[in-house]
mmCIF file of C-alpha atoms in Angstrom:
data_model
loop_
_atom_site.group_PDB
_atom_site.id
_atom_site.type_symbol
_atom_site.label_atom_id
_atom_site.label_comp_id
_atom_site.label_asym_id
_atom_site.label_seq_id
_atom_site.Cartn_x
_atom_site.Cartn_y
_atom_site.Cartn_z
ATOM 1 C CA MET A 1254 108.688 132.010 104.082
ATOM 2 C CA SER A 1255 111.011 133.947 101.576
ATOM 3 C CA TRP A 1256 114.475 132.538 101.318
ATOM 4 C CA PRO A 1257 115.938 135.726 103.208
ATOM 5 C CA GLY A 1258 113.457 134.902 106.014
ATOM 6 C CA ARG A 1259 114.146 131.290 105.649
ATOM 7 C CA LEU A 1260 117.838 131.924 106.104
ATOM 8 C CA PHE A 1261 117.534 133.501 109.658
ATOM 9 C CA ASP A 1262 115.191 130.734 110.760
ATOM 10 C CA MET A 1263 115.965 129.331 114.312
ATOM 11 C CA ARG A 1264 116.156 125.771 112.918
ATOM 12 C CA ASP A 1265 118.370 126.468 109.835
ATOM 13 C CA THR A 1266 121.853 127.259 111.935
ATOM 14 C CA LEU A 1267 123.716 124.531 109.894
ATOM 15 C CA VAL A 1268 122.703 126.052 106.598
ATOM 16 C CA ARG A 1269 124.088 129.411 107.617
ATOM 17 C CA MET A 1270 127.241 128.079 109.007
ATOM 18 C CA VAL A 1271 127.910 126.309 105.840
ATOM 19 C CA LEU A 1272 127.313 129.206 103.802
ATOM 20 C CA LEU A 1273 129.642 131.136 105.926
ATOM 21 C CA ASP A 1274 132.491 128.757 105.676
ATOM 22 C CA LEU A 1275 132.061 128.485 101.858
ATOM 23 C CA ALA A 1276 132.388 132.326 101.836
ATOM 24 C CA GLY A 1277 135.595 132.112 104.180
ATOM 25 C CA LEU A 1278 137.092 129.518 101.867
ATOM 26 C CA SER A 1279 136.509 131.688 98.792
ATOM 27 C CA TYR A 1280 138.102 134.601 100.555
ATOM 28 C CA LEU A 1281 141.358 132.535 101.245
ATOM 29 C CA LEU A 1282 141.382 131.316 97.844
ATOM 30 C CA PHE A 1283 140.370 134.107 95.569
ATOM 31 C CA VAL A 1284 140.668 137.483 97.279
ATOM 32 C CA PRO A 1285 144.055 139.002 96.941
ATOM 33 C CA HIS A 1286 146.324 139.250 100.213
ATOM 34 C CA SER A 1287 149.027 141.247 101.476
ATOM 35 C CA THR A 1288 151.126 138.374 101.086
ATOM 36 C CA SER A 1289 151.257 136.154 98.068
ATOM 37 C CA THR A 1290 149.219 133.600 99.775
ATOM 38 C CA PRO A 1291 147.660 133.163 103.201
ATOM 39 C CA THR A 1292 150.186 131.608 105.578
ATOM 40 C CA ALA A 1293 149.924 128.019 107.260
ATOM 41 C CA THR A 1294 148.981 129.647 110.557
ATOM 42 C CA GLN A 1295 146.023 131.669 108.771
ATOM 43 C CA TRP A 1296 144.934 128.328 107.250
ATOM 44 C CA ILE A 1297 145.177 126.580 110.550
ATOM 45 C CA LEU A 1298 143.240 129.245 112.411
ATOM 46 C CA ALA A 1299 140.532 129.416 109.543
ATOM 47 C CA VAL A 1300 140.157 125.792 109.412
ATOM 48 C CA LEU A 1301 139.617 125.591 113.208
ATOM 49 C CA ALA A 1302 137.080 128.370 112.962
ATOM 50 C CA PHE A 1303 135.141 126.556 110.304
ATOM 51 C CA THR A 1304 135.153 123.401 112.139
ATOM 52 C CA VAL A 1305 134.061 124.896 115.354
ATOM 53 C CA GLY A 1306 131.411 126.811 113.890
ATOM 54 C CA LEU A 1307 129.979 123.674 112.228
ATOM 55 C CA ALA A 1308 130.505 121.498 115.297
ATOM 56 C CA VAL A 1309 128.561 123.555 117.809
ATOM 57 C CA HIS A 1310 126.309 125.402 115.580
ATOM 58 C CA ARG A 1311 123.561 124.378 117.957
ATOM 59 C CA TRP A 1312 125.048 126.145 120.906
ATOM 60 C CA PRO A 1313 125.623 129.713 120.021
ATOM 61 C CA VAL A 1314 127.355 130.803 123.263
ATOM 62 C CA VAL A 1315 129.666 127.941 123.031
ATOM 63 C CA ASN A 1316 130.448 128.899 119.477
ATOM 64 C CA LEU A 1317 131.046 132.604 120.445
ATOM 65 C CA LEU A 1318 133.480 131.644 123.308
ATOM 66 C CA ALA A 1319 135.668 129.249 120.814
ATOM 67 C CA GLN A 1320 135.477 131.910 117.995
ATOM 68 C CA ALA A 1321 136.502 134.752 120.634
ATOM 69 C CA ALA A 1322 139.452 132.587 121.605
ATOM 70 C CA LEU A 1323 140.319 131.901 117.957
ATOM 71 C CA LEU A 1324 140.147 135.575 117.329
ATOM 72 C CA THR A 1325 142.545 136.462 120.395
ATOM 73 C CA VAL A 1326 145.118 134.067 119.013
ATOM 74 C CA ALA A 1327 144.879 135.073 115.433
ATOM 75 C CA ILE A 1328 145.546 138.764 116.534
ATOM 76 C CA CYS A 1329 148.713 137.855 118.114
ATOM 77 C CA LEU A 1330 149.991 135.566 115.503
ATOM 78 C CA VAL A 1331 148.869 136.927 111.909
ATOM 79 C CA ASP A 1332 148.404 140.187 110.384
ATOM 80 C CA ASP A 1333 145.176 139.303 108.367
ATOM 81 C CA PHE A 1334 142.618 137.860 110.858
ATOM 82 C CA THR A 1335 139.730 138.702 108.748
ATOM 83 C CA ILE A 1336 138.113 135.065 108.804
ATOM 84 C CA ASN A 1337 138.453 134.815 112.558
ATOM 85 C CA GLN A 1338 136.963 138.445 112.909
ATOM 86 C CA VAL A 1339 134.012 137.642 110.941
ATOM 87 C CA GLY A 1340 133.578 134.284 112.504
ATOM 88 C CA ALA A 1341 133.309 135.894 115.947
ATOM 89 C CA SER A 1342 130.991 138.663 114.668
ATOM 90 C CA TRP A 1343 128.837 135.900 113.070
ATOM 91 C CA ALA A 1344 128.771 133.898 116.407
ATOM 92 C CA LEU A 1345 127.654 137.208 118.235
ATOM 93 C CA LEU A 1346 124.737 137.588 115.615
ATOM 94 C CA GLU A 1347 123.727 134.019 116.556
ATOM 95 C CA VAL A 1348 123.742 134.792 120.222
ATOM 96 C CA THR A 1349 121.677 137.911 119.827
ATOM 97 C CA MET A 1350 119.014 136.059 117.619
ATOM 98 C CA ARG A 1351 118.671 133.123 119.762
ATOM 99 C CA ALA A 1352 119.413 134.311 123.600
ATOM 100 C CA ARG A 1353 116.494 133.626 125.787
ATOM 101 C CA ARG A 1354 117.891 136.649 128.211
ATOM 102 C CA PRO A 1355 118.929 140.101 127.011
ATOM 103 C CA ARG A 1356 121.789 139.973 129.602
ATOM 104 C CA THR A 1357 123.415 137.098 127.512
ATOM 105 C CA ILE A 1358 123.458 139.414 124.460
ATOM 106 C CA TRP A 1359 125.289 142.349 126.083
ATOM 107 C CA LEU A 1360 127.873 140.115 127.966
ATOM 108 C CA ALA A 1361 128.744 138.574 124.529
ATOM 109 C CA ALA A 1362 129.072 141.947 123.114
ATOM 110 C CA ALA A 1363 131.186 143.165 125.997
ATOM 111 C CA LEU A 1364 133.242 140.071 125.334
ATOM 112 C CA LEU A 1365 134.056 140.558 121.657
ATOM 113 C CA VAL A 1366 134.751 144.312 122.407
ATOM 114 C CA VAL A 1367 137.338 143.361 124.930
ATOM 115 C CA VAL A 1368 138.792 140.910 122.488
ATOM 116 C CA ASP A 1369 138.948 143.276 119.527
ATOM 117 C CA LEU A 1370 140.434 145.964 121.764
ATOM 118 C CA THR A 1371 143.493 143.713 122.421
ATOM 119 C CA ASP A 1372 144.640 144.422 119.080
ATOM 120 C CA SER A 1373 144.940 148.279 120.100
ATOM 121 C CA ILE A 1374 147.127 147.436 123.236
ATOM 122 C CA GLY A 1375 150.312 149.515 123.021
ATOM 123 C CA ASP A 1376 149.167 151.482 119.894
ATOM 124 C CA PRO A 1377 149.078 155.305 119.916
ATOM 125 C CA LEU A 1378 145.692 156.932 120.916
ATOM 126 C CA ARG A 1379 144.587 157.964 117.543
ATOM 127 C CA ARG A 1380 144.819 154.259 116.386
ATOM 128 C CA VAL A 1381 142.975 153.284 119.368
ATOM 129 C CA ALA A 1382 140.107 155.693 118.630
ATOM 130 C CA SER A 1383 140.151 154.294 115.065
ATOM 131 C CA GLY A 1384 139.779 150.689 116.573
ATOM 132 C CA VAL A 1385 136.787 151.720 118.670
ATOM 133 C CA VAL A 1386 135.031 153.102 115.663
ATOM 134 C CA GLY A 1387 135.785 149.829 114.084
ATOM 135 C CA LEU A 1388 133.695 148.159 116.778
ATOM 136 C CA ALA A 1389 130.726 149.751 115.328
ATOM 137 C CA LEU A 1390 131.008 147.249 112.323
ATOM 138 C CA GLU A 1391 132.414 144.350 114.115
ATOM 139 C CA VAL A 1392 130.057 144.281 117.231
ATOM 140 C CA GLY A 1393 127.447 146.932 116.615
ATOM 141 C CA VAL A 1394 126.277 145.744 113.276
ATOM 142 C CA PRO A 1395 125.668 141.904 114.407
ATOM 143 C CA VAL A 1396 123.738 143.088 117.568
ATOM 144 C CA LEU A 1397 121.710 145.533 115.719
ATOM 145 C CA LEU A 1398 120.930 142.738 113.044
ATOM 146 C CA GLY A 1399 120.131 140.231 115.544
ATOM 147 C CA LEU A 1400 117.804 142.474 117.577
ATOM 148 C CA VAL A 1401 115.864 143.289 114.210
ATOM 149 C CA ILE A 1402 115.375 139.743 113.534
ATOM 150 C CA ARG A 1403 114.470 138.939 117.233
ATOM 151 C CA THR A 1404 111.856 141.832 116.969
ATOM 152 C CA ASN A 1405 110.338 140.795 113.741
ATOM 153 C CA ARG A 1406 110.113 137.032 114.914
ATOM 154 C CA GLU A 1407 108.379 138.427 118.171
ATOM 155 C CA LEU A 1408 105.996 140.571 116.079
ATOM 156 C CA SER A 1409 105.202 137.477 113.994
ATOM 157 C CA ARG A 1410 104.496 135.363 116.931
ATOM 158 C CA GLN A 1411 102.259 137.889 118.314
ATOM 159 C CA ALA A 1412 100.440 138.188 114.990
ATOM 160 C CA VAL A 1413 99.672 134.552 115.041
ATOM 161 C CA GLU A 1414 98.447 134.857 118.492
ATOM 162 C CA ARG A 1415 96.143 137.596 118.036
ATOM 163 C CA ALA A 1416 94.824 135.542 114.903
ATOM 164 C CA LEU A 1417 94.390 132.614 117.058
ATOM 165 C CA ALA A 1418 92.617 134.586 119.830
ATOM 166 C CA GLU A 1419 90.317 136.359 117.243
ATOM 167 C CA GLN A 1420 89.471 132.872 115.599
ATOM 168 C CA ARG A 1421 88.686 131.606 119.288
ATOM 169 C CA GLN A 1422 86.560 134.688 119.931
ATOM 170 C CA HIS A 1423 84.678 134.400 116.643
ATOM 171 C CA THR A 1424 84.114 130.567 117.302
ATOM 172 C CA SER A 1425 82.849 131.374 120.822
ATOM 173 C CA GLU A 1426 80.506 134.099 119.459
ATOM 174 C CA SER A 1427 79.196 131.736 116.678
ATOM 175 C CA ARG A 1428 78.540 129.120 119.435
ATOM 176 C CA ALA A 1429 76.642 131.630 121.603
ATOM 177 C CA ALA A 1430 74.566 132.613 118.645
ATOM 178 C CA ARG A 1431 73.812 129.025 117.840
ATOM 179 C CA ALA A 1432 72.915 128.382 121.252
ATOM 180 C CA ASP A 1433 70.513 131.410 121.388
ATOM 181 C CA GLU A 1434 69.004 130.246 118.107
ATOM 182 C CA ARG A 1435 68.423 126.736 119.642
ATOM 183 C CA SER A 1436 66.978 128.081 122.840
ATOM 184 C CA ALA A 1437 64.398 130.368 120.548
ATOM 185 C CA ILE A 1438 63.428 127.334 118.563
ATOM 186 C CA ALA A 1439 63.115 124.914 121.581
ATOM 187 C CA ARG A 1440 60.849 127.699 123.236
ATOM 188 C CA GLU A 1441 58.931 127.905 119.963
ATOM 189 C CA LEU A 1442 58.531 124.067 119.883
ATOM 190 C CA HIS A 1443 57.671 123.879 123.516
ATOM 191 C CA ASP A 1444 55.182 126.616 123.737
ATOM 192 C CA VAL A 1445 53.246 126.206 120.436
ATOM 193 C CA VAL A 1446 54.026 122.807 118.480
ATOM 194 C CA ALA A 1447 54.161 120.503 121.787
ATOM 195 C CA HIS A 1448 51.258 122.373 123.108
ATOM 196 C CA HIS A 1449 48.983 121.662 119.960
ATOM 197 C CA VAL A 1450 50.072 118.071 119.778
ATOM 198 C CA ALA A 1451 49.360 117.471 123.286
ATOM 199 C CA SER A 1452 45.965 118.927 122.863
ATOM 200 C CA MET A 1453 45.509 116.788 119.868
ATOM 201 C CA VAL A 1454 46.342 113.556 121.785
ATOM 202 C CA LEU A 1455 44.219 114.448 124.639
ATOM 203 C CA ARG A 1456 41.159 115.038 122.385
ATOM 204 C CA VAL A 1457 41.598 111.918 120.739
ATOM 205 C CA GLY A 1458 41.940 109.918 123.840
ATOM 206 C CA VAL A 1459 38.769 111.447 125.285
ATOM 207 C CA ALA A 1460 36.862 110.586 122.075
ATOM 208 C CA ARG A 1461 37.904 106.895 122.306
ATOM 209 C CA HIS A 1462 36.534 106.821 125.594
ATOM 210 C CA VAL A 1463 33.316 108.603 125.064
ATOM 211 C CA LEU A 1464 32.288 107.345 121.558
ATOM 212 C CA THR A 1465 31.761 103.616 122.569
ATOM 213 C CA ASP A 1466 29.572 102.517 119.801
ATOM 214 C CA LEU A 1467 32.191 103.046 116.853
ATOM 215 C CA ASP A 1468 32.911 100.785 113.971
ATOM 216 C CA PRO A 1469 35.832 98.792 115.020
ATOM 217 C CA ARG A 1470 37.787 100.010 112.012
ATOM 218 C CA VAL A 1471 37.171 103.701 113.206
ATOM 219 C CA GLY A 1472 38.367 102.686 116.518
ATOM 220 C CA GLU A 1473 41.612 101.309 115.029
ATOM 221 C CA VAL A 1474 41.899 104.773 113.269
ATOM 222 C CA PHE A 1475 41.487 106.515 116.693
ATOM 223 C CA ASP A 1476 44.086 104.259 118.360
ATOM 224 C CA ASP A 1477 46.551 104.703 115.624
ATOM 225 C CA VAL A 1478 46.268 108.433 115.636
ATOM 226 C CA HIS A 1479 46.472 108.392 119.461
ATOM 227 C CA GLY A 1480 49.580 106.299 119.289
ATOM 228 C CA THR A 1481 50.976 108.373 116.585
ATOM 229 C CA GLY A 1482 50.380 111.480 118.325
ATOM 230 C CA THR A 1483 51.822 110.284 121.555
ATOM 231 C CA ALA A 1484 55.037 109.119 119.806
ATOM 232 C CA ALA A 1485 55.306 112.388 118.090
ATOM 233 C CA LEU A 1486 54.910 114.435 121.400
ATOM 234 C CA ALA A 1487 57.635 112.233 122.958
ATOM 235 C CA GLU A 1488 59.901 113.146 119.939
ATOM 236 C CA LEU A 1489 59.196 116.731 120.385
ATOM 237 C CA ARG A 1490 60.166 116.711 124.019
ATOM 238 C CA ARG A 1491 63.450 114.949 123.207
ATOM 239 C CA LEU A 1492 64.035 117.388 120.315
ATOM 240 C CA VAL A 1493 63.550 120.291 122.894
ATOM 241 C CA ALA A 1494 65.960 118.649 125.293
ATOM 242 C CA VAL A 1495 68.645 118.415 122.562
ATOM 243 C CA LEU A 1496 68.068 122.052 121.396
ATOM 244 C CA ARG A 1497 68.401 123.263 124.904
ATOM 245 C CA ASN A 1498 71.438 121.297 125.983
ATOM 246 C CA PRO A 1499 72.996 119.393 123.193
ATOM 247 C CA ASP A 1500 76.089 118.724 125.053
ATOM 248 C CA GLY A 1501 74.250 117.128 128.021
ATOM 249 C CA VAL A 1502 72.322 114.451 125.604
ATOM 250 C CA ARG A 1503 75.285 113.615 123.243
ATOM 251 C CA GLY A 1504 76.247 110.681 125.201
ATOM 252 C CA ASP A 1505 72.731 109.385 125.486
ATOM 253 C CA ALA A 1506 72.368 106.327 123.518
ATOM 254 C CA ALA A 1507 68.746 106.319 123.669
ATOM 255 C CA LEU A 1508 68.642 109.828 121.490
ATOM 256 C CA THR A 1509 71.197 108.798 118.967
ATOM 257 C CA ALA A 1510 71.206 105.019 118.441
ATOM 258 C CA ILE A 1511 69.128 101.955 118.797
ATOM 259 C CA GLU A 1512 69.869 98.495 120.296
ATOM 260 C CA PRO A 1513 70.945 96.270 117.467
ATOM 261 C CA SER A 1514 68.481 93.503 118.725
ATOM 262 C CA ALA A 1515 65.486 95.940 118.490
ATOM 263 C CA LEU A 1516 66.248 96.918 114.826
ATOM 264 C CA PRO A 1517 64.542 94.204 112.999
ATOM 265 C CA ALA A 1518 61.331 94.804 115.094
ATOM 266 C CA ALA A 1519 61.485 98.537 114.800
ATOM 267 C CA ILE A 1520 61.828 98.019 110.970
ATOM 268 C CA GLY A 1521 58.911 95.822 110.950
ATOM 269 C CA ALA A 1522 56.735 98.292 112.702
ATOM 270 C CA SER A 1523 57.580 100.971 110.061
ATOM 271 C CA ILE A 1524 56.648 98.379 107.303
ATOM 272 C CA ASP A 1525 53.288 97.856 109.276
ATOM 273 C CA ARG A 1526 52.640 101.573 109.251
ATOM 274 C CA ALA A 1527 53.191 101.872 105.677
ATOM 275 C CA ARG A 1528 50.925 98.928 104.912
ATOM 276 C CA GLN A 1529 48.205 100.615 107.153
ATOM 277 C CA ALA A 1530 48.532 103.599 104.709
ATOM 278 C CA GLY A 1531 47.648 101.520 101.957
ATOM 279 C CA VAL A 1532 51.070 100.694 100.424
ATOM 280 C CA THR A 1533 52.125 97.141 99.481
ATOM 281 C CA VAL A 1534 55.489 96.628 101.132
ATOM 282 C CA GLU A 1535 57.946 93.650 100.224
ATOM 283 C CA ALA A 1536 60.590 93.429 102.592
ATOM 284 C CA ASP A 1537 63.804 91.485 102.141
ATOM 285 C CA LEU A 1538 65.656 91.860 105.482
ATOM 286 C CA ASP A 1539 68.988 90.175 106.149
ATOM 287 C CA PRO A 1540 68.996 88.759 109.529
ATOM 288 C CA ALA A 1541 72.424 90.050 110.057
ATOM 289 C CA ILE A 1542 71.068 93.410 110.537
ATOM 290 C CA GLY A 1543 70.341 92.359 114.330
ATOM 291 C CA ALA A 1544 74.051 92.448 114.951
ATOM 292 C CA LEU A 1545 74.625 96.028 113.326
ATOM 293 C CA ASP A 1546 76.323 98.682 115.581
ATOM 294 C CA ALA A 1547 73.762 100.973 117.124
ATOM 295 C CA VAL A 1548 74.669 104.219 115.053
ATOM 296 C CA ARG A 1549 74.250 102.478 111.515
ATOM 297 C CA GLY A 1550 71.184 100.590 112.848
ATOM 298 C CA MET A 1551 69.564 103.984 113.591
ATOM 299 C CA ALA A 1552 70.428 105.127 110.178
ATOM 300 C CA VAL A 1553 68.802 102.212 108.492
ATOM 301 C CA LEU A 1554 65.735 102.743 110.554
ATOM 302 C CA ARG A 1555 65.279 106.476 109.865
ATOM 303 C CA LEU A 1556 66.099 105.980 106.183
ATOM 304 C CA THR A 1557 63.445 103.316 105.899
ATOM 305 C CA GLN A 1558 60.861 105.328 107.898
ATOM 306 C CA GLU A 1559 61.488 108.314 105.711
ATOM 307 C CA ALA A 1560 61.524 106.265 102.450
ATOM 308 C CA LEU A 1561 58.103 104.424 102.963
ATOM 309 C CA THR A 1562 56.605 107.784 104.227
ATOM 310 C CA ASN A 1563 57.552 109.240 100.677
ATOM 311 C CA VAL A 1564 56.100 106.217 99.030
ATOM 312 C CA ALA A 1565 52.786 106.870 100.834
ATOM 313 C CA LYS A 1566 52.929 110.265 100.031
ATOM 314 C CA HIS A 1567 54.069 110.390 96.375
ATOM 315 C CA ALA A 1568 53.349 107.067 95.033
ATOM 316 C CA GLY A 1569 49.726 106.573 96.184
ATOM 317 C CA THR A 1570 47.626 103.986 97.815
ATOM 318 C CA SER A 1571 47.806 101.142 95.359
ATOM 319 C CA ALA A 1572 51.879 101.593 95.270
ATOM 320 C CA LEU A 1573 54.103 98.701 95.631
ATOM 321 C CA ALA A 1574 57.318 99.182 97.706
ATOM 322 C CA HIS A 1575 60.131 96.909 97.745
ATOM 323 C CA LEU A 1576 62.503 97.316 100.769
ATOM 324 C CA VAL A 1577 65.904 95.490 100.737
ATOM 325 C CA VAL A 1578 68.373 95.605 103.546
ATOM 326 C CA ALA A 1579 71.421 93.336 103.260
ATOM 327 C CA VAL A 1580 74.889 93.134 104.974
ATOM 328 C CA ARG A 1581 77.652 92.230 102.837
ATOM 329 C CA ASP A 1582 81.390 92.242 104.159
ATOM 330 C CA GLY A 1583 80.325 94.496 107.028
ATOM 331 C CA SER A 1584 78.820 97.088 104.533
ATOM 332 C CA VAL A 1585 75.081 97.819 104.946
ATOM 333 C CA HIS A 1586 73.300 97.738 101.586
ATOM 334 C CA TRP A 1587 69.766 99.536 101.567
ATOM 335 C CA GLU A 1588 67.422 100.218 98.922
ATOM 336 C CA VAL A 1589 63.868 101.203 98.580
ATOM 337 C CA THR A 1590 61.948 101.034 95.135
ATOM 338 C CA ASP A 1591 58.338 101.728 94.263
ATOM 339 C CA ASN A 1592 56.305 101.458 91.041
ATOM 340 C CA GLY A 1593 54.932 104.953 91.277
ATOM 341 C CA HIS A 1594 51.298 104.232 90.407
ATOM 342 C CA GLY A 1595 48.202 105.203 92.256
ATOM 343 C CA GLY A 1596 46.953 108.478 93.830
ATOM 344 C CA VAL A 1597 48.076 110.278 97.005
ATOM 345 C CA PRO A 1598 46.338 108.670 99.945
ATOM 346 C CA VAL A 1599 43.830 110.466 101.929
ATOM 347 C CA GLY A 1600 45.265 112.441 105.133
ATOM 348 C CA VAL A 1601 48.930 112.596 103.659
ATOM 349 C CA PRO A 1602 49.916 116.229 102.986
ATOM 350 C CA ALA A 1603 51.101 116.912 99.513
ATOM 351 C CA GLY A 1604 53.917 118.748 98.477
ATOM 352 C CA GLY A 1605 57.789 118.544 98.643
ATOM 353 C CA GLY A 1606 59.637 118.507 101.611
ATOM 354 C CA HIS A 1607 63.404 118.181 102.911
ATOM 355 C CA GLY A 1608 63.233 114.273 103.352
ATOM 356 C CA ILE A 1609 65.678 113.391 100.676
ATOM 357 C CA THR A 1610 68.203 116.183 101.914
ATOM 358 C CA GLY A 1611 67.977 115.007 105.318
ATOM 359 C CA MET A 1612 68.510 111.331 104.405
ATOM 360 C CA ARG A 1613 71.377 112.317 102.134
ATOM 361 C CA GLU A 1614 73.162 114.274 105.149
ATOM 362 C CA ARG A 1615 72.513 111.240 107.432
ATOM 363 C CA VAL A 1616 74.219 108.974 105.013
ATOM 364 C CA GLU A 1617 77.167 111.213 104.300
ATOM 365 C CA VAL A 1618 77.829 111.535 108.059
ATOM 366 C CA LEU A 1619 78.498 107.609 108.180
ATOM 367 C CA GLY A 1620 80.730 107.892 104.680
ATOM 368 C CA GLY A 1621 78.097 106.653 102.368
ATOM 369 C CA ARG A 1622 76.473 108.218 99.336
ATOM 370 C CA LEU A 1623 72.600 108.401 98.761
ATOM 371 C CA GLU A 1624 71.306 107.701 95.208
ATOM 372 C CA ALA A 1625 67.792 108.813 94.523
ATOM 373 C CA GLY A 1626 65.915 109.237 91.302
ATOM 374 C CA PRO A 1627 63.321 107.786 88.894
ATOM 375 C CA THR A 1628 63.569 104.341 87.415
ATOM 376 C CA ASP A 1629 61.390 102.780 84.316
ATOM 377 C CA THR A 1630 58.593 101.814 86.792
ATOM 378 C CA GLY A 1631 58.654 104.144 89.565
ATOM 379 C CA TRP A 1632 61.331 105.634 92.060
ATOM 380 C CA ARG A 1633 64.306 104.189 93.809
ATOM 381 C CA VAL A 1634 66.503 105.379 96.599
ATOM 382 C CA ARG A 1635 69.545 103.445 97.877
ATOM 383 C CA THR A 1636 72.844 103.666 99.488
ATOM 384 C CA VAL A 1637 75.722 101.642 101.006
ATOM 385 C CA LEU A 1638 76.834 102.346 104.584
ATOM 386 C CA PRO A 1639 80.490 101.307 104.711
ATOM 387 C CA ALA A 1640 81.901 99.259 107.348
ATOM 388 C CA VAL A 1641 84.091 101.649 109.314
ATOM 389 C CA ALA A 1642 84.960 101.943 112.965
ATOM 390 C CA PRO A 1643 82.017 103.295 114.866
ATOM 391 C CA ALA A 1644 82.129 107.143 115.299
ATOM 392 C CA PRO A 1645 81.722 108.986 118.541
ATOM 393 C CA VAL A 1646 78.137 108.960 119.549
ATOM 394 C CA GLY A 1647 78.374 112.929 119.400
ATOM 395 C CA ALA A 1648 79.446 112.804 115.723
ATOM 396 C CA VAL A 1649 76.010 111.347 114.373
ATOM 397 C CA PRO A 1650 73.024 113.201 113.917
ATOM 398 C CA ARG A 1651 70.842 113.578 117.205
ATOM 399 C CA GLU A 1652 67.702 111.779 116.201
ATOM 400 C CA ARG A 1653 66.043 109.123 118.170
ATOM 401 C CA GLU A 1654 64.190 105.977 117.788
ATOM 402 C CA ALA A 1655 60.402 105.930 117.804
ATOM 403 C CA PRO A 1656 58.840 103.616 120.343
ATOM 404 C CA ALA A 1657 58.507 100.097 118.965
ATOM 405 C CA GLY A 1658 55.367 99.637 117.038
ATOM 406 C CA THR A 1659 54.910 103.377 116.370
ATOM 407 C CA PRO A 1660 56.043 105.425 113.439
ATOM 408 C CA ALA A 1661 58.467 108.285 113.544
ATOM 409 C CA PRO A 1662 57.147 111.841 112.805
ATOM 410 C CA GLU A 1663 57.209 112.797 109.253
ATOM 411 C CA LEU A 1664 60.524 114.262 108.093
ATOM 412 C CA ALA A 1665 59.533 115.288 104.636
#
């Protein structure tokens, strides 16, 4: 806000009164007067006006009444009552700027008109007419200036309200657009992807029962595919529920977190899954992870699943992966490294994905920073999840735990 605008701010009445009093003192001390120096009565009335203005600057109506009374006395006792006249006019300006009801403004202006006209009692008509014209300066200017300031302040307030209303409307429209997009994605997932996955699970289940003379190893593969497909179908259904009504599932811990006691077993299932894909996994798990909060526990599980999936996908069937999860001073230290040797396992799609991006977003939500990159022997991804107060459930990514013993769907 500029200095002139700040000068007439509602909160700076004391600053205005101090500046006005300084101007009055300068008038008394440095401006030539009809007499050699201001009289004692002038000084007394001026000091009273200065003191009252400072003392009751928070109450403009009280200040106006006091200044009007001092002006009346000054008109009767001294010839030069400029200080008291300016004090009363300034008090009228303050009332005009700050009054809650217009009637207060006009009553205050009428009071000052009556007080000013007392100086013309008993004067010739021509002098009375001259006094009436002087009211334009003594009463009209303060009222006009005060109304201008009130109008500008009201326009500024309305502009702020319009801006806020437009922002709320824009936010509402954005939410509606996102809701429409989520609905479209949910329909697509339900009508196409989930349908095909359900069909695949059904066919594998039929094959398991029809082909009875299979090699046990083939039977294990069928069982694994069936379990994976069933878990993926459950994940898709939960995802559709989130997309259709995110607020309705935000408080559902099953969709956003994992029970702390179940975390070691869930990580173990992910490790077993990676081993079935041909990856050798060495795990160093701190027993304290069983006491982690549900949100960070889910983050550790998802990071582990994604990292081991990427090892199987990119490092190959003979890869050696080393998983470390430790809790130190309340912070979770998580790291996965691999030696990066071997070919891509059969059945694992090649090509890049968004796995690292998703992992990084998940870690940043919890206040950590993900580091991923090559090493001398392979690849390493690691992070530290700081020990912070648990965030609201709705503030974490809406992902869910896969059933124990089954892997999460590929995220890469």
